[in-house]
Every structure is written in structure tokens, then in C-alpha cells.
């Protein structure tokens, strides 16, 4: 009988240490089109009413969130492909994304048809890109053999992902402006999404090449699913979640990080248009805030080494909340707000780098507790708070604008104090409250320490 084609355990290559994350750079570069401009496209360019905008964003994000748990489960349970259970997906699907993503920003016809096309395109593009996204994150646990390796990969990935926002400040709005002059304002973001979707696909292919030789490939399992000894059953996946209280706490608290990212990004254009009354400042804000975000991601590894990943995450959540609250009280001082919100983005960079390491700890805990490796499943569950955060973005922004009596036809110079405070409610106050709750949950509910992880790994190795 054939045995699995096992690759020798490899140390992290120089390419991985330096460039793992370029795929995430491309992915975030692409999705920033949605983060910064989707709501604005719906209200100001497609000129849908707030009720229709809420319908579009809620349905698409709710379906996306409901599906978010399945990607890791599928990867963990189906027959592996020829390049490995996870690595294969870095090349199989990304090339489809540009075509689907572009339709999310196109208004085709009027009435129900245009709404349906946007909703379907949003859901379909997210489904297609989530499989490679989850596979990419799973490779951290596959290639990283030690906590230091995993921390290295997580930190490098975070730095590249957040660096994409700096790139986006130079590329995104100018590229959209170029397309606005060529094909019209209404379709400018569709063309931008298409081009940046191809950038993502190319850089995920770079990850595919970098991970060559790091994932064991059982060729018998590739040919015959019944011979796959690494697959997990439905009950295995249920146990990996329900017998893992730290994972449940982490999933709930991680929602605050994503809410901050998506809500703040989505409402920024409204703040600079109607509060600062200078929409041109948005590009400057994106640049400054995301430079600090990259710095935060880069420094996160050192902070975690000194204080522990858990303590760093808790502390940074609380500091972000304080900064946001101060920004709300000084919302008319645009320069100060830009500085404070950029500092909050520094904190987001730290949290973005730390949380994958916390999930990696719960993967080790799960295998120690249940005896089954559920890497793909737990890595995929990181998608749940992310997708719920996207859903909350649409709900929170639309609700705050509705409460403030937003009217897209109003001139920026005529913006009322009521409208400005409603924008700041979404921009600062709600994310701050979410971060405080998350910090408390982690402080009292997530008790996995580095010492415990090392103990769990030693016991797992002894069993094997």
C-alpha cells in the first residue's frame, strides 16, 4: 500500500519571512474598494434610497456572514487537491474574482434588476474569494512549526496587508478618477474593482509558489477520498468549536476589530465630505492612518513578545477606545481628528497582527482537547467575525445616516450639526463601545497562555 508523500519539515524560507503577505496585500488592496466606496457608490452614484441601500448591504452581508463558517469546514473535510488540502486553493479560484467583483459596483438598468445584480455579485464574489482566503490563513499553521514561526508569518502577513492601504491611498482614488473620466462616474469603482481583482489573483499565485514543499500531499487521498486519514467529520468540527471556550470568546471579541475596520473605513468619506467639508482630505487620511497601521503591524511581534499576545490585544483595544472617544468630543477639529483616528489605526495594525496568533493557540488547544487537527476549520472561523463586521458596517452606517436625516442631494456646505454628529456616531462612538466590550471578554474569558500552548504541543507530540 502506498504511503502519503510526506515532505520533510522545512524551516521558513527567506521568501516567506520577507514576502508572505503580498497576497494579503493584493487581497486588501482589492477589498478596500468595497470598504471605502461601496456605501458611497450605492447612495451617491447609483442613487438608491437609504432603504434600498440598507436592503442591499444587509442581505448581501447577512448571506455572506451565514456562509462564513463553511469554508474551513469544506477545506477540512473534502478530498485534497493535487497541490495539497489548503495550498491548492491559492491557484484554483482567485482568477474568477475580478469578473464577479466588478458587477458589485455596476448599476445595470433601474429598479429591481439593478438591485438583484448587485446583491448576487456581492455574494458570489465573496464566496469565491473566501476559499483561497481561508486556505491562505491556514498555511500559517501548516508552514509554521513553532510559535515563533507562526508569529513571524502572522506579523509579516499583517504588515503587508496593512501596507496595501498605504498603496491604496496612491492607487485607489486616482485609479477611480481615471476611470471616471473614461467610462463615467457611475462605473468608475466597477472598473477599479476589476483591475485590483487581477492584482490579488497574481499575488495569491506568488503565495502558491512560496509554499511549495511545506504541505504534505497524500497522493492516495487525492485519488481516493476513502483513503484520506486527515479529513474531519461533522462531529469532529462541532467538538473543535464547542469544546473550545477560548475560541468562542475570541470569535466574539474579534468582531470589534473588524467592526472598527469596516465601519470606520466606510464612513470616512462621509466625515471628510460633510464634517471636514473637504473630500480631498480623504486620500491624505488614508495615507497617514495606514502608514501608522503598517507600523503597528510591524511592532506587534515585539510588543507581544514583551507583554504576551493576549495582553497586547487587550491593552490595544482599550487604548483605541479611549482615542476614539476623545476624537468624538473634538470632532470639529479636523486636524486633531485625523491624528487621533490615525493613532487608532496604529492600534488596529497591532490587533490585526496579534489575533491570528491567538487563533493559532486555539488550534493547538483544540487538537490537545479533542485529538483531531482542525486547522482549516478554526482558521476558517476567523471569517465569521469578519463577515459579521461587514454586515454591521452596512447596518450601522445606514442607521446613523438615517437618524441624522441624511440626504445625498444636500450640499456639503449645508450639512447640519445633526448630520455631522450622526456621522461621528458611526465613525467614533460605536466602534469605541465595541472595543471596550471585546477587551473585557478577552481579559476574563481567554485564558490560554504561551506556557500552556507549549505544554499542549509537547503532549500532542508525545501522543503521535
mmCIF file of C-alpha atoms in Angstrom, residues 226-432:
data_model
loop_
_atom_site.group_PDB
_atom_site.id
_atom_site.type_symbol
_atom_site.label_atom_id
_atom_site.label_comp_id
_atom_site.label_asym_id
_atom_site.label_seq_id
_atom_site.Cartn_x
_atom_site.Cartn_y
_atom_site.Cartn_z
ATOM 1 C CA UNK A 226 -11.819 6.965 1.319
ATOM 2 C CA UNK A 227 -8.063 6.722 1.942
ATOM 3 C CA UNK A 228 -7.804 10.235 3.359
ATOM 4 C CA UNK A 229 -6.773 9.943 7.024
ATOM 5 C CA UNK A 230 -6.631 13.705 7.633
ATOM 6 C CA UNK A 231 -10.259 14.542 6.863
ATOM 7 C CA UNK A 232 -12.595 15.512 9.691
ATOM 8 C CA UNK A 233 -16.195 14.507 10.287
ATOM 9 C CA UNK A 234 -19.039 16.854 11.151
ATOM 10 C CA UNK A 235 -18.856 15.833 14.811
ATOM 11 C CA UNK A 236 -15.103 16.448 14.843
ATOM 12 C CA UNK A 237 -15.751 20.020 13.746
ATOM 13 C CA UNK A 238 -18.541 20.509 16.259
ATOM 14 C CA UNK A 239 -16.296 19.285 19.080
ATOM 15 C CA UNK A 240 -13.457 21.546 17.905
ATOM 16 C CA UNK A 241 -15.787 24.505 18.472
ATOM 17 C CA UNK A 242 -17.983 23.560 21.428
ATOM 18 C CA UNK A 243 -15.127 22.074 23.468
ATOM 19 C CA UNK A 244 -13.031 25.182 22.884
ATOM 20 C CA UNK A 245 -14.343 28.037 25.113
ATOM 21 C CA UNK A 246 -11.327 30.301 24.377
ATOM 22 C CA UNK A 247 -12.153 30.074 20.660
ATOM 23 C CA UNK A 248 -15.767 31.118 21.258
ATOM 24 C CA UNK A 249 -14.640 34.110 23.341
ATOM 25 C CA UNK A 250 -12.088 35.061 20.689
ATOM 26 C CA UNK A 251 -14.655 34.875 17.893
ATOM 27 C CA UNK A 252 -16.998 37.235 19.752
ATOM 28 C CA UNK A 253 -14.293 39.720 20.769
ATOM 29 C CA UNK A 254 -12.659 39.680 17.324
ATOM 30 C CA UNK A 255 -15.863 41.170 15.941
ATOM 31 C CA UNK A 256 -14.873 44.526 17.465
ATOM 32 C CA UNK A 257 -11.658 44.650 15.443
ATOM 33 C CA UNK A 258 -13.494 44.072 12.187
ATOM 34 C CA UNK A 259 -16.308 46.456 13.094
ATOM 35 C CA UNK A 260 -13.721 49.150 13.678
ATOM 36 C CA UNK A 261 -12.034 48.453 10.357
ATOM 37 C CA UNK A 262 -15.120 48.283 8.165
ATOM 38 C CA UNK A 263 -17.311 50.894 9.818
ATOM 39 C CA UNK A 264 -14.542 53.492 10.169
ATOM 40 C CA UNK A 265 -13.367 52.890 6.593
ATOM 41 C CA UNK A 266 -16.889 53.047 5.198
ATOM 42 C CA UNK A 267 -17.889 56.249 6.988
ATOM 43 C CA UNK A 268 -14.617 58.151 6.480
ATOM 44 C CA UNK A 269 -15.741 59.516 3.117
ATOM 45 C CA UNK A 270 -18.852 60.968 4.795
ATOM 46 C CA UNK A 271 -16.788 62.579 7.569
ATOM 47 C CA UNK A 272 -14.448 64.375 5.195
ATOM 48 C CA UNK A 273 -17.289 65.347 2.864
ATOM 49 C CA UNK A 274 -19.849 66.620 5.381
ATOM 50 C CA UNK A 275 -17.897 67.372 8.587
ATOM 51 C CA UNK A 276 -14.467 68.442 7.335
ATOM 52 C CA UNK A 277 -16.185 69.724 4.153
ATOM 53 C CA UNK A 278 -13.071 68.844 2.195
ATOM 54 C CA UNK A 279 -13.452 65.466 0.448
ATOM 55 C CA UNK A 280 -9.911 65.795 -0.903
ATOM 56 C CA UNK A 281 -8.552 65.206 2.605
ATOM 57 C CA UNK A 282 -9.746 61.584 2.476
ATOM 58 C CA UNK A 283 -6.693 60.489 0.461
ATOM 59 C CA UNK A 284 -4.385 62.177 2.979
ATOM 60 C CA UNK A 285 -6.183 60.484 5.866
ATOM 61 C CA UNK A 286 -5.956 57.088 4.165
ATOM 62 C CA UNK A 287 -2.230 57.570 3.632
ATOM 63 C CA UNK A 288 -1.337 58.770 7.155
ATOM 64 C CA UNK A 289 -3.603 56.382 9.045
ATOM 65 C CA UNK A 290 -2.441 53.361 7.104
ATOM 66 C CA UNK A 291 1.245 54.192 7.434
ATOM 67 C CA UNK A 292 0.660 54.049 11.189
ATOM 68 C CA UNK A 293 -1.315 50.840 10.681
ATOM 69 C CA UNK A 294 1.683 49.230 8.966
ATOM 70 C CA UNK A 295 3.984 50.413 11.757
ATOM 71 C CA UNK A 296 1.613 48.893 14.314
ATOM 72 C CA UNK A 297 1.626 45.579 12.473
ATOM 73 C CA UNK A 298 5.416 45.587 12.276
ATOM 74 C CA UNK A 299 5.839 46.358 16.003
ATOM 75 C CA UNK A 300 3.170 43.909 17.142
ATOM 76 C CA UNK A 301 5.582 40.968 17.321
ATOM 77 C CA UNK A 302 7.901 42.854 19.675
ATOM 78 C CA UNK A 303 5.005 44.057 21.824
ATOM 79 C CA UNK A 304 3.584 40.535 22.049
ATOM 80 C CA UNK A 305 6.992 39.149 22.982
ATOM 81 C CA UNK A 306 7.272 41.626 25.838
ATOM 82 C CA UNK A 307 3.713 41.583 27.155
ATOM 83 C CA UNK A 308 2.223 38.401 25.556
ATOM 84 C CA UNK A 309 -0.125 38.378 22.590
ATOM 85 C CA UNK A 310 -3.213 38.264 24.788
ATOM 86 C CA UNK A 311 -2.236 41.207 26.990
ATOM 87 C CA UNK A 312 -1.133 43.255 23.987
ATOM 88 C CA UNK A 313 -4.501 42.743 22.286
ATOM 89 C CA UNK A 314 -6.482 43.656 25.413
ATOM 90 C CA UNK A 315 -4.402 46.764 26.074
ATOM 91 C CA UNK A 316 -4.516 47.988 22.490
ATOM 92 C CA UNK A 317 -8.309 47.584 22.326
ATOM 93 C CA UNK A 318 -8.709 49.783 25.398
ATOM 94 C CA UNK A 319 -6.296 52.420 24.085
ATOM 95 C CA UNK A 320 -8.121 52.525 20.750
ATOM 96 C CA UNK A 321 -11.415 53.070 22.545
ATOM 97 C CA UNK A 322 -10.016 55.987 24.551
ATOM 98 C CA UNK A 323 -8.618 57.630 21.404
ATOM 99 C CA UNK A 324 -11.955 57.278 19.587
ATOM 100 C CA UNK A 325 -13.887 58.811 22.456
ATOM 101 C CA UNK A 326 -11.542 61.806 22.559
ATOM 102 C CA UNK A 327 -11.934 62.195 18.793
ATOM 103 C CA UNK A 328 -15.711 62.306 19.173
ATOM 104 C CA UNK A 329 -15.539 65.157 21.663
ATOM 105 C CA UNK A 330 -13.290 67.132 19.304
ATOM 106 C CA UNK A 331 -14.989 66.177 16.034
ATOM 107 C CA UNK A 332 -14.943 69.715 14.604
ATOM 108 C CA UNK A 333 -11.140 69.915 14.885
ATOM 109 C CA UNK A 334 -10.373 68.086 11.659
ATOM 110 C CA UNK A 335 -6.591 68.027 12.074
ATOM 111 C CA UNK A 336 -6.824 66.607 15.594
ATOM 112 C CA UNK A 337 -9.400 64.054 14.471
ATOM 113 C CA UNK A 338 -7.119 62.931 11.651
ATOM 114 C CA UNK A 339 -4.265 62.444 14.141
ATOM 115 C CA UNK A 340 -6.431 60.585 16.655
ATOM 116 C CA UNK A 341 -8.068 58.329 14.077
ATOM 117 C CA UNK A 342 -4.634 57.550 12.646
ATOM 118 C CA UNK A 343 -3.456 56.540 16.128
ATOM 119 C CA UNK A 344 -6.476 54.273 16.370
ATOM 120 C CA UNK A 345 -5.406 52.726 13.058
ATOM 121 C CA UNK A 346 -1.988 52.074 14.616
ATOM 122 C CA UNK A 347 -3.823 50.055 17.250
ATOM 123 C CA UNK A 348 -5.772 48.215 14.585
ATOM 124 C CA UNK A 349 -2.485 47.233 12.953
ATOM 125 C CA UNK A 350 -1.295 45.735 16.242
ATOM 126 C CA UNK A 351 -4.569 43.862 16.769
ATOM 127 C CA UNK A 352 -4.636 42.615 13.166
ATOM 128 C CA UNK A 353 -1.188 41.072 13.670
ATOM 129 C CA UNK A 354 -1.952 39.574 17.081
ATOM 130 C CA UNK A 355 -5.303 37.895 16.572
ATOM 131 C CA UNK A 356 -4.147 35.205 14.058
ATOM 132 C CA UNK A 357 -1.624 34.096 16.688
ATOM 133 C CA UNK A 358 -4.450 33.841 19.231
ATOM 134 C CA UNK A 359 -6.423 31.681 16.794
ATOM 135 C CA UNK A 360 -3.309 29.512 16.305
ATOM 136 C CA UNK A 361 -3.264 28.973 20.076
ATOM 137 C CA UNK A 362 -6.883 27.756 19.957
ATOM 138 C CA UNK A 363 -5.947 25.342 17.135
ATOM 139 C CA UNK A 364 -3.315 23.764 19.391
ATOM 140 C CA UNK A 365 -5.758 23.717 22.320
ATOM 141 C CA UNK A 366 -8.400 22.040 20.154
ATOM 142 C CA UNK A 367 -6.076 19.252 18.987
ATOM 143 C CA UNK A 368 -4.907 18.708 22.564
ATOM 144 C CA UNK A 369 -8.503 18.550 23.790
ATOM 145 C CA UNK A 370 -10.155 16.502 21.020
ATOM 146 C CA UNK A 371 -7.271 14.610 19.386
ATOM 147 C CA UNK A 372 -8.209 15.948 15.934
ATOM 148 C CA UNK A 373 -6.393 18.581 13.872
ATOM 149 C CA UNK A 374 -8.984 21.161 12.804
ATOM 150 C CA UNK A 375 -6.621 23.749 11.334
ATOM 151 C CA UNK A 376 -8.753 24.628 8.318
ATOM 152 C CA UNK A 377 -11.991 24.699 10.290
ATOM 153 C CA UNK A 378 -10.715 27.033 13.004
ATOM 154 C CA UNK A 379 -8.769 29.161 10.540
ATOM 155 C CA UNK A 380 -11.962 29.444 8.517
ATOM 156 C CA UNK A 381 -13.966 30.511 11.561
ATOM 157 C CA UNK A 382 -11.916 33.708 11.558
ATOM 158 C CA UNK A 383 -14.147 34.598 8.640
ATOM 159 C CA UNK A 384 -17.237 34.694 10.874
ATOM 160 C CA UNK A 385 -16.469 37.884 12.841
ATOM 161 C CA UNK A 386 -15.031 39.402 9.656
ATOM 162 C CA UNK A 387 -18.268 38.809 7.740
ATOM 163 C CA UNK A 388 -20.480 39.859 10.628
ATOM 164 C CA UNK A 389 -18.368 43.025 10.786
ATOM 165 C CA UNK A 390 -19.129 43.660 7.103
ATOM 166 C CA UNK A 391 -22.829 43.154 7.816
ATOM 167 C CA UNK A 392 -22.710 45.551 10.762
ATOM 168 C CA UNK A 393 -20.951 48.115 8.571
ATOM 169 C CA UNK A 394 -23.957 48.454 6.315
ATOM 170 C CA UNK A 395 -26.449 48.416 9.181
ATOM 171 C CA UNK A 396 -24.560 50.882 11.387
ATOM 172 C CA UNK A 397 -23.726 53.377 8.629
ATOM 173 C CA UNK A 398 -27.234 53.324 7.177
ATOM 174 C CA UNK A 399 -28.853 53.596 10.624
ATOM 175 C CA UNK A 400 -26.665 56.506 11.721
ATOM 176 C CA UNK A 401 -27.260 58.349 8.443
ATOM 177 C CA UNK A 402 -30.997 57.748 8.719
ATOM 178 C CA UNK A 403 -31.102 59.017 12.313
ATOM 179 C CA UNK A 404 -29.215 62.119 11.146
ATOM 180 C CA UNK A 405 -31.671 62.667 8.250
ATOM 181 C CA UNK A 406 -29.008 62.229 5.570
ATOM 182 C CA UNK A 407 -29.962 63.381 2.070
ATOM 183 C CA UNK A 408 -27.426 62.698 -0.736
ATOM 184 C CA UNK A 409 -28.669 65.752 -2.616
ATOM 185 C CA UNK A 410 -27.609 68.114 0.166
ATOM 186 C CA UNK A 411 -24.553 70.239 -0.452
ATOM 187 C CA UNK A 412 -21.597 69.572 1.864
ATOM 188 C CA UNK A 413 -21.537 73.229 2.906
ATOM 189 C CA UNK A 414 -25.138 72.927 4.099
ATOM 190 C CA UNK A 415 -24.521 69.896 6.338
ATOM 191 C CA UNK A 416 -26.337 70.264 9.653
ATOM 192 C CA UNK A 417 -24.868 69.651 13.103
ATOM 193 C CA UNK A 418 -27.342 66.786 13.414
ATOM 194 C CA UNK A 419 -25.877 65.130 10.309
ATOM 195 C CA UNK A 420 -22.306 65.683 11.487
ATOM 196 C CA UNK A 421 -22.997 64.115 14.893
ATOM 197 C CA UNK A 422 -24.718 61.168 13.234
ATOM 198 C CA UNK A 423 -21.637 60.589 11.099
ATOM 199 C CA UNK A 424 -19.381 60.786 14.164
ATOM 200 C CA UNK A 425 -21.617 58.315 15.997
ATOM 201 C CA UNK A 426 -20.675 55.712 13.381
ATOM 202 C CA UNK A 427 -17.107 56.974 12.908
ATOM 203 C CA UNK A 428 -16.084 57.014 16.569
ATOM 204 C CA UNK A 429 -18.629 56.197 19.293
ATOM 205 C CA UNK A 430 -20.000 52.799 18.222
ATOM 206 C CA UNK A 431 -16.550 51.305 17.391
ATOM 207 C CA UNK A 432 -15.245 52.539 20.772
#
